[in-house]
Coordinates of C-alpha atoms in Angstrom, one line a residue:
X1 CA 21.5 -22.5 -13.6
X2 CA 23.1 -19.9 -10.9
X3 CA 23.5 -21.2 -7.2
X4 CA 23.8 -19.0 -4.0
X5 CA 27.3 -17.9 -2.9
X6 CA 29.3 -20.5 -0.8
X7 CA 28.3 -18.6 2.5
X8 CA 24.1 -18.6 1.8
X9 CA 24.7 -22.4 1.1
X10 CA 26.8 -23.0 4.3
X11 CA 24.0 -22.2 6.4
X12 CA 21.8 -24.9 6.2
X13 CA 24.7 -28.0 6.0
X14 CA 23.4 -28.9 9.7
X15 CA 20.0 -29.4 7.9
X16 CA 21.0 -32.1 5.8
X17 CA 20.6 -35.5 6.2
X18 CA 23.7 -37.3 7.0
X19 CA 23.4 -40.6 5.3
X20 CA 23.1 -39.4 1.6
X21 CA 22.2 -42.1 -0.9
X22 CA 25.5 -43.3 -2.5
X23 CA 26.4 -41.4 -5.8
X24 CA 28.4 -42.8 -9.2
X25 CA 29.6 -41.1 -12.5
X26 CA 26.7 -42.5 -14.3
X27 CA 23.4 -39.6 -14.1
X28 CA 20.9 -39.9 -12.4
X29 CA 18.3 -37.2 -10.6
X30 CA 17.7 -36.7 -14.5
X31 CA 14.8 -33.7 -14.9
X32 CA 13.0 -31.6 -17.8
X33 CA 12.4 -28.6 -16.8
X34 CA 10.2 -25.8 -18.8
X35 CA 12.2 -22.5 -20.5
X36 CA 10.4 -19.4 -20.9
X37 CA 9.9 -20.4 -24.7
X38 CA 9.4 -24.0 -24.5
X39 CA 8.8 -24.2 -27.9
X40 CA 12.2 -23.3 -28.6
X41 CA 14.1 -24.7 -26.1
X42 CA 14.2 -27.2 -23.1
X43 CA 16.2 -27.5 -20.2
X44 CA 17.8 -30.5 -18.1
X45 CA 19.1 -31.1 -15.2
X46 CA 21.3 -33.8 -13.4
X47 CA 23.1 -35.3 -10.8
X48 CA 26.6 -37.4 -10.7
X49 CA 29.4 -38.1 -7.9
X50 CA 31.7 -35.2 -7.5
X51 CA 34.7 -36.4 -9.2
X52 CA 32.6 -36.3 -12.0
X53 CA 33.9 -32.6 -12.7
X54 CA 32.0 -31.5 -16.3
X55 CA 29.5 -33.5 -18.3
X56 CA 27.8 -33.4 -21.9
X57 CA 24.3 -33.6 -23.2
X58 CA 23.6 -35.1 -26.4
X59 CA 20.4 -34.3 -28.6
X60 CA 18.8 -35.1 -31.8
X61 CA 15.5 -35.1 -33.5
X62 CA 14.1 -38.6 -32.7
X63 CA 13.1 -41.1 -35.4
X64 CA 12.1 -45.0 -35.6
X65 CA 15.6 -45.5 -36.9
X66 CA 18.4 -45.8 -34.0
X67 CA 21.1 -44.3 -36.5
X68 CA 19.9 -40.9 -35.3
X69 CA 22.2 -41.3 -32.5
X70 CA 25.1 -40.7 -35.0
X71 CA 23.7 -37.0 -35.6
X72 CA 23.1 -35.9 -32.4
X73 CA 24.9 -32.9 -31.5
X74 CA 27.1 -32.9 -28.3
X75 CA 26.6 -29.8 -25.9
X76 CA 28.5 -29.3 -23.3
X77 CA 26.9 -28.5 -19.2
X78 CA 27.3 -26.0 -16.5
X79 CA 28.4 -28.2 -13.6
X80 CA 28.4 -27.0 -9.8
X81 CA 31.2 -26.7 -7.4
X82 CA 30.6 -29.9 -4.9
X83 CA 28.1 -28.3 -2.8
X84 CA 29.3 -29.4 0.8
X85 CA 32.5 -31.3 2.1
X86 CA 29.8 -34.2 3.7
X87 CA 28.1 -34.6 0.2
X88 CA 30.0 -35.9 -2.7
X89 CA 27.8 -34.5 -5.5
X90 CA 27.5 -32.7 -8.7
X91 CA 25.1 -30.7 -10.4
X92 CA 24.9 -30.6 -14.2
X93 CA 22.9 -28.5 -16.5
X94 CA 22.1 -27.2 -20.4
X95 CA 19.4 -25.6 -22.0
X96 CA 18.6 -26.7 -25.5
X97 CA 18.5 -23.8 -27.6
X98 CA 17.0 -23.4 -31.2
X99 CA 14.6 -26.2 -31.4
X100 CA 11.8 -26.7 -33.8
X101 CA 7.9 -26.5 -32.7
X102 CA 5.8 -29.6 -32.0
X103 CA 8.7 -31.6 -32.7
X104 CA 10.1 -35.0 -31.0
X105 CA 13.6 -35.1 -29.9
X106 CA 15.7 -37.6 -28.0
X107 CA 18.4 -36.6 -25.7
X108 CA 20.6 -38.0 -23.1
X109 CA 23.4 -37.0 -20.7
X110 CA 26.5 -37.7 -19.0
X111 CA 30.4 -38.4 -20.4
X112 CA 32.9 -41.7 -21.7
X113 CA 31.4 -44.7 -20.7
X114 CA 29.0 -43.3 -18.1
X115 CA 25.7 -42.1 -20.2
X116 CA 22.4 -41.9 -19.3
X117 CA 19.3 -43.7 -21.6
X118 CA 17.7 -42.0 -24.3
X119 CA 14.9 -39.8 -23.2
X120 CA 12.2 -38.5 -25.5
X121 CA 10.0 -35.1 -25.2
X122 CA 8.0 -33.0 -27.6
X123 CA 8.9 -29.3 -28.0
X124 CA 5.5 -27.3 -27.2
X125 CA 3.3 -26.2 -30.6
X126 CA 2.3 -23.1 -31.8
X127 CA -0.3 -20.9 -30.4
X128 CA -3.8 -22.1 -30.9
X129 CA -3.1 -25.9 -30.8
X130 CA -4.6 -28.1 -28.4
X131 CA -2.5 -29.7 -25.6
X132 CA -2.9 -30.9 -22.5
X133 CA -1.0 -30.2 -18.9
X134 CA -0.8 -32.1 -15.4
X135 CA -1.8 -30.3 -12.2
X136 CA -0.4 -31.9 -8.7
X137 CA -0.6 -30.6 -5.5
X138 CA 1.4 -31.5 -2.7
X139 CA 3.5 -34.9 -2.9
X140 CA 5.6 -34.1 0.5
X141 CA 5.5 -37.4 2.7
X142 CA 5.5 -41.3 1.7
X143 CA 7.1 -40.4 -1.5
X144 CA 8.7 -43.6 -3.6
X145 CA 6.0 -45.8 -1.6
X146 CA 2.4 -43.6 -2.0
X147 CA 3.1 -40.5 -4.0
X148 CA 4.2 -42.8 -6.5
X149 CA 1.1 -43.9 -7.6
X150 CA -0.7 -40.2 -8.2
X151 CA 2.4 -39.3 -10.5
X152 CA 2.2 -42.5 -12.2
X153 CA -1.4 -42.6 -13.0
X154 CA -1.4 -39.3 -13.9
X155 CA 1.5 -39.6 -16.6
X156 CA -0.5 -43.1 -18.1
X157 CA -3.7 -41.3 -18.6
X158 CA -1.6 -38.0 -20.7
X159 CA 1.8 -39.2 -21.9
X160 CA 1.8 -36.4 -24.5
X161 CA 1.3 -33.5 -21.7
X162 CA 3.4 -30.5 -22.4
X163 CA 4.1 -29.9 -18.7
X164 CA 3.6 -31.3 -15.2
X165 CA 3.2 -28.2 -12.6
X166 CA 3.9 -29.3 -9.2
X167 CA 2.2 -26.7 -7.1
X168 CA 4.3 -27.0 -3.7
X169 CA 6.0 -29.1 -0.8
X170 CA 7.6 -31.5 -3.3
X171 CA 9.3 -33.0 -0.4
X172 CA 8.8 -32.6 3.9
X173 CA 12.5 -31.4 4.2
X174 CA 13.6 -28.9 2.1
X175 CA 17.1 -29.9 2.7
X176 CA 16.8 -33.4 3.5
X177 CA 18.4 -35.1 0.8
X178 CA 17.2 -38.6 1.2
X179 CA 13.4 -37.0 0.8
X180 CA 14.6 -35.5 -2.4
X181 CA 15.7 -38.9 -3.9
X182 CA 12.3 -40.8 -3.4
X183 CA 10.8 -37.8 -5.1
X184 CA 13.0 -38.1 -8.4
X185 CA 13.0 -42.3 -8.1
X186 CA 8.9 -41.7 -8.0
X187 CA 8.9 -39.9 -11.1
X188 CA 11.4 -41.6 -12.5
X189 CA 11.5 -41.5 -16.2
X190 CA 8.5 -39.0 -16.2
X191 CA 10.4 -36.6 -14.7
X192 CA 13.1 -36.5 -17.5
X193 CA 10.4 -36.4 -20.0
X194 CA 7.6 -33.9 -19.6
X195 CA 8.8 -30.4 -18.5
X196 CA 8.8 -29.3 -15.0
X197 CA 7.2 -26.2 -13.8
X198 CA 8.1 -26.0 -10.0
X199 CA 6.9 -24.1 -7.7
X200 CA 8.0 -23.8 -4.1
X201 CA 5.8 -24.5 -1.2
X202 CA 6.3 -23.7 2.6
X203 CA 8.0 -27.1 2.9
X204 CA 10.6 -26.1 0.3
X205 CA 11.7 -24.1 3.1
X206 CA 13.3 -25.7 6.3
X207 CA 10.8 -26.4 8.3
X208 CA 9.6 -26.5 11.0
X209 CA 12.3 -23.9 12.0
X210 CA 12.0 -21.6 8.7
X211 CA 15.3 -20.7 7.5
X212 CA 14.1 -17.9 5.4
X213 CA 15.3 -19.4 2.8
X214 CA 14.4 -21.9 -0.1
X215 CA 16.1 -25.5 0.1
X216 CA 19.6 -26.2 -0.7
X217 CA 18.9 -28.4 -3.4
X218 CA 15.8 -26.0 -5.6
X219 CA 18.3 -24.4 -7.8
X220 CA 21.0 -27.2 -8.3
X221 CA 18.4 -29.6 -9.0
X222 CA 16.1 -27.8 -11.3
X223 CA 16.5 -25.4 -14.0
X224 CA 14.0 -23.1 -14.6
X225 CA 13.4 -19.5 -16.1
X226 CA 14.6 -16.7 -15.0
X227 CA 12.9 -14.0 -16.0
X228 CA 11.1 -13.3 -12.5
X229 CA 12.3 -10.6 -10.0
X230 CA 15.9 -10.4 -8.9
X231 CA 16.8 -12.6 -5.4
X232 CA 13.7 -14.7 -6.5
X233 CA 15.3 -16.4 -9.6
X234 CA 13.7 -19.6 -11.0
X235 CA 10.8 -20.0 -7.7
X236 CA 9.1 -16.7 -9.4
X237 CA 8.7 -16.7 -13.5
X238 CA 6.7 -17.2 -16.2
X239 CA 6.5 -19.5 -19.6
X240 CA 4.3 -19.0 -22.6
X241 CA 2.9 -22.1 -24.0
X242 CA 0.9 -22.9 -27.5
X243 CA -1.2 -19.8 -26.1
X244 CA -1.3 -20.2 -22.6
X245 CA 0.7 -17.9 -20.1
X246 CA 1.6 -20.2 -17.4
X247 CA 2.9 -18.0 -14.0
X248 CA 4.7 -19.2 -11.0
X249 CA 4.6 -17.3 -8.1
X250 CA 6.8 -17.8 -4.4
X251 CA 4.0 -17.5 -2.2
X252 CA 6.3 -18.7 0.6
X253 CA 7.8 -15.9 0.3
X254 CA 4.8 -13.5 -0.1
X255 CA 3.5 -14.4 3.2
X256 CA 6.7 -14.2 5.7
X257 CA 8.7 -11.2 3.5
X258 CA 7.3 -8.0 3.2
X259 CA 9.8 -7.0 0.5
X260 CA 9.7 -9.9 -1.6
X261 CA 5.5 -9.8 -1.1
X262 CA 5.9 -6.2 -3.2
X263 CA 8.0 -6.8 -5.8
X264 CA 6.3 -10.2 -6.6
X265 CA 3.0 -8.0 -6.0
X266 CA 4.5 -5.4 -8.8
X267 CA 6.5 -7.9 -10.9
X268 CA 3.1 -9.6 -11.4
X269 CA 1.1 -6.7 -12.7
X270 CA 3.9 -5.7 -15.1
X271 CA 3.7 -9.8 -16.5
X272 CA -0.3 -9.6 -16.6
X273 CA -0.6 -6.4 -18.4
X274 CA 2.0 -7.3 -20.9
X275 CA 0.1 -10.6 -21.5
X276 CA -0.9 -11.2 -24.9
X277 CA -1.7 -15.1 -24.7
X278 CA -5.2 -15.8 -24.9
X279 CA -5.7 -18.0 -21.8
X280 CA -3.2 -17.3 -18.1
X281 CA -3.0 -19.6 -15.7
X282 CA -1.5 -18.5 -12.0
X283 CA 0.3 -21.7 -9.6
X284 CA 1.4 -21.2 -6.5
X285 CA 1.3 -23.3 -3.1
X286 CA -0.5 -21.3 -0.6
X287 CA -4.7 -21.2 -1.8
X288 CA -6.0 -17.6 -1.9
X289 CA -9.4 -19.1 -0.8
X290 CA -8.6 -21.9 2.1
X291 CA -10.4 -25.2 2.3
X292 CA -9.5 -24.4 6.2
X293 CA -11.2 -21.9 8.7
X294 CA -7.8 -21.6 10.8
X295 CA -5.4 -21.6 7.4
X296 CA -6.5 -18.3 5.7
X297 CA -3.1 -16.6 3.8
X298 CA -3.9 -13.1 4.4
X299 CA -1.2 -11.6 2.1
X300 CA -2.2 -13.9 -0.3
X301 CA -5.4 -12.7 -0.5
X302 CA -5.1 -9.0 0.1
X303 CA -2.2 -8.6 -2.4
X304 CA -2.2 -10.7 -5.0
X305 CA -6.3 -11.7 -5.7
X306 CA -7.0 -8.0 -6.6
X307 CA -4.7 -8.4 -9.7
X308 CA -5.8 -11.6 -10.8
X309 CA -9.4 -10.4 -10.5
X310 CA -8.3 -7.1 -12.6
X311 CA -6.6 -8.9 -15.2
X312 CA -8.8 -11.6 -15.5
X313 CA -6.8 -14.7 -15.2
X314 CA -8.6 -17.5 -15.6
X315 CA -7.3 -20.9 -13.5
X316 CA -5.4 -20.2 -10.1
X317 CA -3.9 -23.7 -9.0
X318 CA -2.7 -23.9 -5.4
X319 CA -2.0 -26.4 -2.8
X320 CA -1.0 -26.4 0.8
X321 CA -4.4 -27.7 2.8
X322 CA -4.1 -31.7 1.6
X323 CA -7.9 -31.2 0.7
X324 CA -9.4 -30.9 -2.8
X325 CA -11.7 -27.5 -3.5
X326 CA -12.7 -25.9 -6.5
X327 CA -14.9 -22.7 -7.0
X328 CA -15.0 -18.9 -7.8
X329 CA -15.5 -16.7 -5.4
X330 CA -19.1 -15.2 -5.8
X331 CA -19.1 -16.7 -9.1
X332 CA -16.4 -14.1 -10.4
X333 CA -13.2 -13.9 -11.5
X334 CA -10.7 -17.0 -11.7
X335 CA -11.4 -20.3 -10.5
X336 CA -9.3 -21.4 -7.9
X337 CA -8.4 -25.2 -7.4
X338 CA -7.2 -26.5 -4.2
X339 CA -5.8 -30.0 -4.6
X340 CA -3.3 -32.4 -3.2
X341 CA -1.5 -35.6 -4.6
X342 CA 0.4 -37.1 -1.9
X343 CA -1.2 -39.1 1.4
X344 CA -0.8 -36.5 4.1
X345 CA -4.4 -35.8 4.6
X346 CA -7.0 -32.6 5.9
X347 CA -10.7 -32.2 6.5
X348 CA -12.5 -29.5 4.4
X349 CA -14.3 -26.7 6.4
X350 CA -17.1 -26.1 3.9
X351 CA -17.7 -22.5 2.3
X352 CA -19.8 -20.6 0.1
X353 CA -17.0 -20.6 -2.6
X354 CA -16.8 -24.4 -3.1
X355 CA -18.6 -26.0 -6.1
X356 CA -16.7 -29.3 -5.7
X357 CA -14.6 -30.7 -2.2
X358 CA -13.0 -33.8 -1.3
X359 CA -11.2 -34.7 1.2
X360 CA -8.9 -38.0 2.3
X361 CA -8.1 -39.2 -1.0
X362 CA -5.0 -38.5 -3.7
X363 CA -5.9 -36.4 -6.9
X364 CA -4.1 -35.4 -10.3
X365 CA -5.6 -33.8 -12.8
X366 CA -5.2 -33.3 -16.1
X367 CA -6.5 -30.4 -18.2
X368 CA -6.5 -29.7 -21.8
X369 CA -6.8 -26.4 -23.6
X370 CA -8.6 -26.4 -27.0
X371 CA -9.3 -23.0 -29.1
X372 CA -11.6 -21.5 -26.6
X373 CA -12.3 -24.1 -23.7
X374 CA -10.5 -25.4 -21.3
X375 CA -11.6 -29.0 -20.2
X376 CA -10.7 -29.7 -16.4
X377 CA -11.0 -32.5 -15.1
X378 CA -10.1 -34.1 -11.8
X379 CA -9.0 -37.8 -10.9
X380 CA -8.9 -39.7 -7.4
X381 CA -5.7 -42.2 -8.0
X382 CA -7.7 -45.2 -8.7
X383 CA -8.5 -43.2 -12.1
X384 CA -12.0 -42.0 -11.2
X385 CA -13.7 -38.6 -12.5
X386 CA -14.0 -36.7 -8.7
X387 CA -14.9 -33.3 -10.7
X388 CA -15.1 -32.5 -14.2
X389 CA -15.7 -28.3 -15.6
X390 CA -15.7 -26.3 -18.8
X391 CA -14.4 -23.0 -19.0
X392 CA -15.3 -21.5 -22.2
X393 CA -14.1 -17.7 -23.3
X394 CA -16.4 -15.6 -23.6
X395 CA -14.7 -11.8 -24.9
X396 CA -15.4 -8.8 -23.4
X397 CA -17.8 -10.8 -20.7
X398 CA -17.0 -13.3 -18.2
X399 CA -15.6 -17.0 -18.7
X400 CA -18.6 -19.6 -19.2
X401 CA -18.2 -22.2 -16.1
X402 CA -20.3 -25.4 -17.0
X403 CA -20.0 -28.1 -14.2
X404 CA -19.9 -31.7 -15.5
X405 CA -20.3 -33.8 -12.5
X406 CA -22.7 -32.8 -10.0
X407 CA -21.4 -31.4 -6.4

């Protein structure tokens, strides 16, 4: 986990809030994060009081017996400088390197008499095998009180999901700290058991005034790959999981930064025509097709859909426009899903490329790849089907879209 220099982070201390949560030795902030081999390895991250000046992680293959504690091996983390004078906090971090496949293992973190619980995840399989992933839009307001509940549900109805992708504006307030902390006590444990794949929304960003650039907290807090372009490290990057190329792009960045916009633009087509997995899947927080007449993302659209539509990727999940859409445009290419999972709430402007809207309730979904279909199916938070598809491969020709609840 690399941070900004000391000056880059100095610029947005009059962003944060100024009564920060009080901090102790003992971890908390505790997140899973994906790797760009997941199968391999798995990365954590975590938080404790500045004084607190290194830390450890432990890790072991779990089993019913509790002795496996005594053959866990002790690693120990990268830790932060204290990130500001006003906020008396530490970052820690490790990636656990040279794990089996498909296997359980328990872990926790911290150092003397100051550990965290024991926290369980499963390694990802092998490609080919089933599994299934959680899809979110944007949390972003009414966090620990209402987001709660979409994260929650989502994690009861797939426990054994291989990731969670959060598909923009985790939080309001990039750098507000106190946002930050309802969003890690919603997830709670969840967060420090399925993998992460983050991707960074507008909000991620300080907004409204835009700082140009992302929050403060993004890369202390999380710990993502980094095998994206350079000066977009671990908001731009790809994993390959059990088959599945999953891509993260910073469409914050594509629409205000005309640099950025062509070397995400050219990074992207390198990533796709390298691709060997037998399914890709594209997140990112600004929708290529808008449930909104007034919200269209030009750049977006103009430089990034042409190489989705050439390379044939087959789910794009976005966020952004606090509605729900799903659809292909002209029945081609991807299908694009527009959802959100928090309570800030739009209307949906109606177009020809919806199959499936909704507007003014909370989603998650869950979808699960098996062999040569991927099963998609989307939940409003009181655990009812709001849209259910197939998408079945079909090579050489395009994807097979069966809908399984009527528009």
């Amino acid at each position: 986990m690399n941070i900004y220099s000391a000056g880059r982070w100095l610029l947005a201390t009059c962003f944060l809030i100024q009564h920060a949560s009080a901090q102790q030795a003992r971890p908390d902030r505790i997140v899973l994060n994906v790797t760009a081999d997941p199968a391999h390895s798995a990365a954590v991250t975590w938080r404790t009081d500045a004084a607190t000046d290194s830390s450890y992680a432990e890790i072991a293959p779990a089993t019913p017996n509790p002795a496996f504690t005594g053959k866990a091996q002790r690693l120990p983390a990268a830790t932060t400088a204290k990130l500001f004078d006003s906020l008396d906090v530490r970052y820690h971090s490790i990636v656990f390197e040279n794990l089996q496949p498909d296997t359980e293992y328990a872990y926790r973190v911290g150092k003397g008499d100051d550990w965290s619980e024991w926290f369980e995840f499963r390694t990802a399989g092998l490609p080919g095998q089933p599994f299934s992933f959680i899809y979110l839009g944007d949390a972003q307001t009414n966090l620990l009180s209402l987001w709660s509940r979409a994260i929650r549900k989502a994690w009861a109805a797939a426990p054994d999901a291989r990731l969670i992708i959060h598909a923009g504006d985790l939080v309001n307030r990039g750098n507000n700290y106190n946002e930050w902390q309802q969003w890690f006590e919603a997830g709670s444990f969840i967060h420090a058991s399925v993998p992460g794949l983050m991707t960074p929304g507008n909000h991620e960003y300080h907004y409204p005034n835009d700082s140009g650039q992302v929050s403060v907290f993004w890369r202390p807090q999380f710990t993502l790959p980094e095998n994206g372009p350079e000066g977009l490290e671990e908001t731009c990057y790809y994993t390959d999981v059990q088959g599945v190329r999953f891509i993260s792009l910073n469409s914050q960045e594509i629409e205000i930064n005309e640099r950025l916009l062509h070397l995400q633009r050219d990074w992207l087509e390198k990533v796709l025509k390298e691709n060997k997995s037998r399914w890709t899947i594209v997140t990112f927080h600004h929708p290529v097709l808008s449930t909104k007449k007034n919200r269209d993302n030009k750049f977006v659209r103009e430089h990034i859909k042409p190489l989705l539509d050439k390379y044939g990727v087959d789910l794009v999940l976005t966020g952004h426009d606090h509605t729900y859409a799903r659809g292909r445009d002209g029945n081609q290419g991807p299908v694009y899903a527009v959802s959100v999972s928090g309570p800030k709430m739009y209307e949906v402007d109606p177009a020809p490329w919806m199959a499936k809207t909704g507007s003014h309730q909370q989603f998650y979904q869950v979808i699960r790849v098996d062999g040569n279909t991927i099963h998609y199916p989307s939940y409003t938070v009181d655990g009812q089907v709001h849209d259910a598809f197939q998408l079945r491969e079909q090579p050489g020709r395009q994807n097979a879209l069966t809908n399984l609840k009527k528009p």
